[in-house]
mmCIF file of C-alpha atoms in Angstrom:
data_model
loop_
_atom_site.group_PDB
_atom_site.id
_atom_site.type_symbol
_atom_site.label_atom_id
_atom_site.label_comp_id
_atom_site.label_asym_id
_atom_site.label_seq_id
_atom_site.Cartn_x
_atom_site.Cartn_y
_atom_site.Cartn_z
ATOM 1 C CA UNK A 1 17.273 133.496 -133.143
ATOM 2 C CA UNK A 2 16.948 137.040 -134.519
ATOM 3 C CA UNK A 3 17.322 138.862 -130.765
ATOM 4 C CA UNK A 4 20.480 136.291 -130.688
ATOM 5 C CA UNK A 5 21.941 138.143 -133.632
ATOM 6 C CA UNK A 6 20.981 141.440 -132.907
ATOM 7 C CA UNK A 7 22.882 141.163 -129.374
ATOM 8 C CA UNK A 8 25.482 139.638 -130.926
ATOM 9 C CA UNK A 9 25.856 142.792 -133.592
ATOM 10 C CA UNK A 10 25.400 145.116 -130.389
ATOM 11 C CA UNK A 11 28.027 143.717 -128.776
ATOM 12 C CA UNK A 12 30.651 143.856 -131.396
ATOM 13 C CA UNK A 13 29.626 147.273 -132.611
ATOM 14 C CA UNK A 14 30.365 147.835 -128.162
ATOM 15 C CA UNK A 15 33.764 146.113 -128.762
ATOM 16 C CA UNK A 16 35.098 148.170 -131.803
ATOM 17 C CA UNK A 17 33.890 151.338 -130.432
ATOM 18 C CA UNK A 18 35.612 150.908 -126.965
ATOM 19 C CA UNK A 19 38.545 150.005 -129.209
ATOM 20 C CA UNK A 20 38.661 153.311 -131.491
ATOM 21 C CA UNK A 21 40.045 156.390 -129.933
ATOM 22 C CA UNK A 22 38.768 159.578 -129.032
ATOM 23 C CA UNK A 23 38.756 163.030 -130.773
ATOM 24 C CA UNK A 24 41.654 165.015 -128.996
ATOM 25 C CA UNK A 25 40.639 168.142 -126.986
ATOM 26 C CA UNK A 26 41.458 171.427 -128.477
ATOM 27 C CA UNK A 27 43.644 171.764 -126.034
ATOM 28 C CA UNK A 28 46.424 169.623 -127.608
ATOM 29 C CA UNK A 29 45.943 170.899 -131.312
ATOM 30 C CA UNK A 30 48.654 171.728 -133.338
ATOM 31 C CA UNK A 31 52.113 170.723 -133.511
ATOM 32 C CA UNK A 32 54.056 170.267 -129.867
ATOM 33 C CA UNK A 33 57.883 170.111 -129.650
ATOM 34 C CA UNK A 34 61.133 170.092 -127.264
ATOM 35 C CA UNK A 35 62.184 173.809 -128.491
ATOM 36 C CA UNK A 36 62.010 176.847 -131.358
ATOM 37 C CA UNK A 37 64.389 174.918 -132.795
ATOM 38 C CA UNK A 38 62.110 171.655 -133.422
ATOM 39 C CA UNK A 39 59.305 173.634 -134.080
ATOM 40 C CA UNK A 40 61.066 175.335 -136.779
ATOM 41 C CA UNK A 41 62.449 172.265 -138.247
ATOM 42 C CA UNK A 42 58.986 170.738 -138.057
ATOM 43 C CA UNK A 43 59.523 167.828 -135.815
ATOM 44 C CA UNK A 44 57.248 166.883 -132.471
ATOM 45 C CA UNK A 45 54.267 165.116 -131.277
ATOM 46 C CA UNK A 46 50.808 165.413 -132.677
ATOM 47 C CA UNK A 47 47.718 164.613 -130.828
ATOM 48 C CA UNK A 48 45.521 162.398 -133.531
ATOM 49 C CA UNK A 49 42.342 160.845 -132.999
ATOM 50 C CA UNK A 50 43.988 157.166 -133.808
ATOM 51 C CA UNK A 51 47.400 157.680 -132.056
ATOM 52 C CA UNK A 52 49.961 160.067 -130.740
ATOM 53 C CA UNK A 53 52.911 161.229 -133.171
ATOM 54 C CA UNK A 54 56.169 162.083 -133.824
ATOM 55 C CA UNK A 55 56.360 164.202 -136.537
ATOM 56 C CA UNK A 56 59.677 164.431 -138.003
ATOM 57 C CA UNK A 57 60.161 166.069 -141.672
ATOM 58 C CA UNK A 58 59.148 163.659 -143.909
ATOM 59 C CA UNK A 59 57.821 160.662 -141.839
ATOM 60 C CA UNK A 60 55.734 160.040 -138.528
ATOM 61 C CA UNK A 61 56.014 157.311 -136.488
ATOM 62 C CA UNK A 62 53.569 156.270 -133.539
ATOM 63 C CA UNK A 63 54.339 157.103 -130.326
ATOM 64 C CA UNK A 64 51.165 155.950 -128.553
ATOM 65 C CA UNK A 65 48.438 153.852 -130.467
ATOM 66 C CA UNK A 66 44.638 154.187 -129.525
ATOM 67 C CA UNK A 67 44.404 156.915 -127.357
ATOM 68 C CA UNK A 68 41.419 157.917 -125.653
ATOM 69 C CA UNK A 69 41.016 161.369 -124.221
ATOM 70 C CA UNK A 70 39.642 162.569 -121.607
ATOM 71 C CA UNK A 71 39.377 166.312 -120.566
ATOM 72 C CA UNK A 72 39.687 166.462 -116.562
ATOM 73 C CA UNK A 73 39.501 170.143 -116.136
ATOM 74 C CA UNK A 74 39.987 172.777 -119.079
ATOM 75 C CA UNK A 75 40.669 176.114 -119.712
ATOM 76 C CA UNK A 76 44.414 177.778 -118.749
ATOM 77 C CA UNK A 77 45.244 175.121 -116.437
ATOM 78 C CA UNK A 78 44.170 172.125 -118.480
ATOM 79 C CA UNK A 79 44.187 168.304 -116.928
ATOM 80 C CA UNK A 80 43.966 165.644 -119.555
ATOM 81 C CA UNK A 81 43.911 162.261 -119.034
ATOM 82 C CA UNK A 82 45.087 160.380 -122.235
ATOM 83 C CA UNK A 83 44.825 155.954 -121.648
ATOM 84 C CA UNK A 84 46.755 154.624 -124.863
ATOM 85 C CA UNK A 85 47.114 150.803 -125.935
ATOM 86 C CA UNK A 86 50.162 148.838 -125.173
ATOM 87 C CA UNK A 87 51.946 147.858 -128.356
ATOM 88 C CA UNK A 88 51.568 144.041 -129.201
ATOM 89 C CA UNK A 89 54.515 142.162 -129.777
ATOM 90 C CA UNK A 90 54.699 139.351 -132.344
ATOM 91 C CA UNK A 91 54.413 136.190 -130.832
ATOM 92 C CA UNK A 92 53.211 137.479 -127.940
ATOM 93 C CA UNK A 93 50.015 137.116 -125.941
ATOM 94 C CA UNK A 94 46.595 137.387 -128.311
ATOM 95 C CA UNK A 95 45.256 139.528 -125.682
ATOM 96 C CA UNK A 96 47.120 142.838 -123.896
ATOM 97 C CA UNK A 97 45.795 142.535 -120.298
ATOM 98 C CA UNK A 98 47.603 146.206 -119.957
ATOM 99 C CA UNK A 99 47.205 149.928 -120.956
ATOM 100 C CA UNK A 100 49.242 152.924 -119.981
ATOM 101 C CA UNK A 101 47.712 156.129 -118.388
ATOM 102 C CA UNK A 102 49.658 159.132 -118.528
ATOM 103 C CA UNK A 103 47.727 162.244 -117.192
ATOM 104 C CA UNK A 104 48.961 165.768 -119.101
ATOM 105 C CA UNK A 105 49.035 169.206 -117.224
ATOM 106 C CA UNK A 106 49.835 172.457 -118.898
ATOM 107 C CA UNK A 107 52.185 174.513 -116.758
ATOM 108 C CA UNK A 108 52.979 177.812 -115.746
ATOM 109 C CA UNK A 109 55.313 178.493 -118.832
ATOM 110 C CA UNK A 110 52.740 177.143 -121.394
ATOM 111 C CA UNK A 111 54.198 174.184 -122.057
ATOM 112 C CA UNK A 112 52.669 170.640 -121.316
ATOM 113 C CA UNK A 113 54.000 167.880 -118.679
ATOM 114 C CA UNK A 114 53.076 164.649 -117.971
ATOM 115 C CA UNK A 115 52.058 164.685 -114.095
ATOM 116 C CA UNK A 116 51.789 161.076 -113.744
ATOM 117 C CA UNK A 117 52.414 157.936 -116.366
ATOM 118 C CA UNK A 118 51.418 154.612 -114.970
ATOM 119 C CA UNK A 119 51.061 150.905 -117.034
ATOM 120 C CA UNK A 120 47.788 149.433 -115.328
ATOM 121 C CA UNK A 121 47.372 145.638 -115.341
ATOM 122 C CA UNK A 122 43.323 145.369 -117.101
ATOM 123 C CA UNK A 123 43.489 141.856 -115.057
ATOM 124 C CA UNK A 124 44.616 142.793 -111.521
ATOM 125 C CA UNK A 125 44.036 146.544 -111.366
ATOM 126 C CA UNK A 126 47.524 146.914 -110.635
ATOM 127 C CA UNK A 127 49.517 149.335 -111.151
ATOM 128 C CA UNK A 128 53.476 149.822 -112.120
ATOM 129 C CA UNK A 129 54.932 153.465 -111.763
ATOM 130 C CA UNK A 130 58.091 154.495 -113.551
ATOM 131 C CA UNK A 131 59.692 157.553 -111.179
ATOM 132 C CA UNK A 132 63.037 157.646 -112.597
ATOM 133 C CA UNK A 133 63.993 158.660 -116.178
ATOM 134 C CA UNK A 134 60.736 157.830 -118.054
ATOM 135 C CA UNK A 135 60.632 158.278 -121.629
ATOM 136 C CA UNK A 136 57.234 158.893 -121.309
ATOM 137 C CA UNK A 137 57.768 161.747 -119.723
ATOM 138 C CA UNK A 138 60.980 163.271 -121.767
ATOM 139 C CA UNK A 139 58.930 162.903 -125.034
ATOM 140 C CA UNK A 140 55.750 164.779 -123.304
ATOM 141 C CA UNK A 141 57.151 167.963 -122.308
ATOM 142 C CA UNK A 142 56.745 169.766 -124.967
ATOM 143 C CA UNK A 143 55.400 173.857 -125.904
ATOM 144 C CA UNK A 144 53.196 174.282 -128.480
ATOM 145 C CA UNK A 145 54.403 175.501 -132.173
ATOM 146 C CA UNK A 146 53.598 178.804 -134.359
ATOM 147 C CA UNK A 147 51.300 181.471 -132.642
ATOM 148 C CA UNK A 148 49.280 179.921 -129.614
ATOM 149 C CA UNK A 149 47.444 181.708 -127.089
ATOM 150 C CA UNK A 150 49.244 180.431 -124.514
ATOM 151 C CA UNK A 151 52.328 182.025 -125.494
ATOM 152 C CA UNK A 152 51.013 185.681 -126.584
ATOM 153 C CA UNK A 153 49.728 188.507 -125.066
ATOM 154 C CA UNK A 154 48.005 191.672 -126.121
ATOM 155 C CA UNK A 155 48.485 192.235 -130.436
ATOM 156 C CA UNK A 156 50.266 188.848 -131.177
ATOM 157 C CA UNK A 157 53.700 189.947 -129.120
ATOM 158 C CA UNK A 158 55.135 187.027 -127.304
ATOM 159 C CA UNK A 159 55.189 186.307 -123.097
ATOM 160 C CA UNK A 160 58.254 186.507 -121.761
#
């Protein structure tokens, strides 16, 4: 009876930690927005360890809920492959039998772009692609705010 209960606390101390996200990679620190504009204004996406925000003035709201990182290849030309939760929908199914992927690439201007964004079926394997006007995508491509490596060269003076 006691190995019963000990397997049983393994396995739900198995289940919550698959559940919880991931620390973000330095990578994708800071504050991330559309523009100079936005960044000055405050408003864009954080990367948090329990979901993925917009940050506007006074409020955040969840973008992406329980993301989990993972760091593909880092460095200048980062990959990162970030697998978030579906949102559940009241009255819905108990169970979400499907997560999103979207896979983040920094580009040649220092900003970041989603390269691919896919909602995988956790049943069936598969998987439904959204080419055309994602939102997904719009709300990804972002540059990093305030000074950022990325973005200056030699004594803190800015790439052009």
């Amino acid at each position: 009876m006691r190995v019963r209960s000990h397997l049983a606390a393994l396995g739900l101390a198995l289940a919550v930690a698959s559940c919880a996200g991931s620390e973000p990679p330095a990578e994708l620190s800071g504050l991330w927005s559309a523009g100079p504009a936005a960044c000055e204004a405050g408003v864009g996406v954080r990367f948090e360890r329990d979901a993925i925000e917009v940050v506007y003035a006074r409020q955040t709201e969840t973008l992406f809920d329980n993301p989990r990182y993972e760091l593909e290849r880092g460095g200048d030309n980062f990959r990162i492959r970030i697998t978030y939760d579906l949102p559940r929908v009241a009255g819905g199914a108990r169970t979400v039998g499907a997560h999103g992927v979207v896979v983040l690439m920094r580009t040649n201007d220092g900003r970041i772009s989603p390269e691919m964004h896919n909602l995988v079926d956790g049943r069936t394997g598969a998987a439904r692609t959204r080419i055309v006007d994602d939102p997904a995508v719009t709300a990804l491509s972002l540059q990093p705010c305030g000074a950022h490596p990325w973005r200056e060269g030699l004594r803190g003076r800015l790439n052009t």
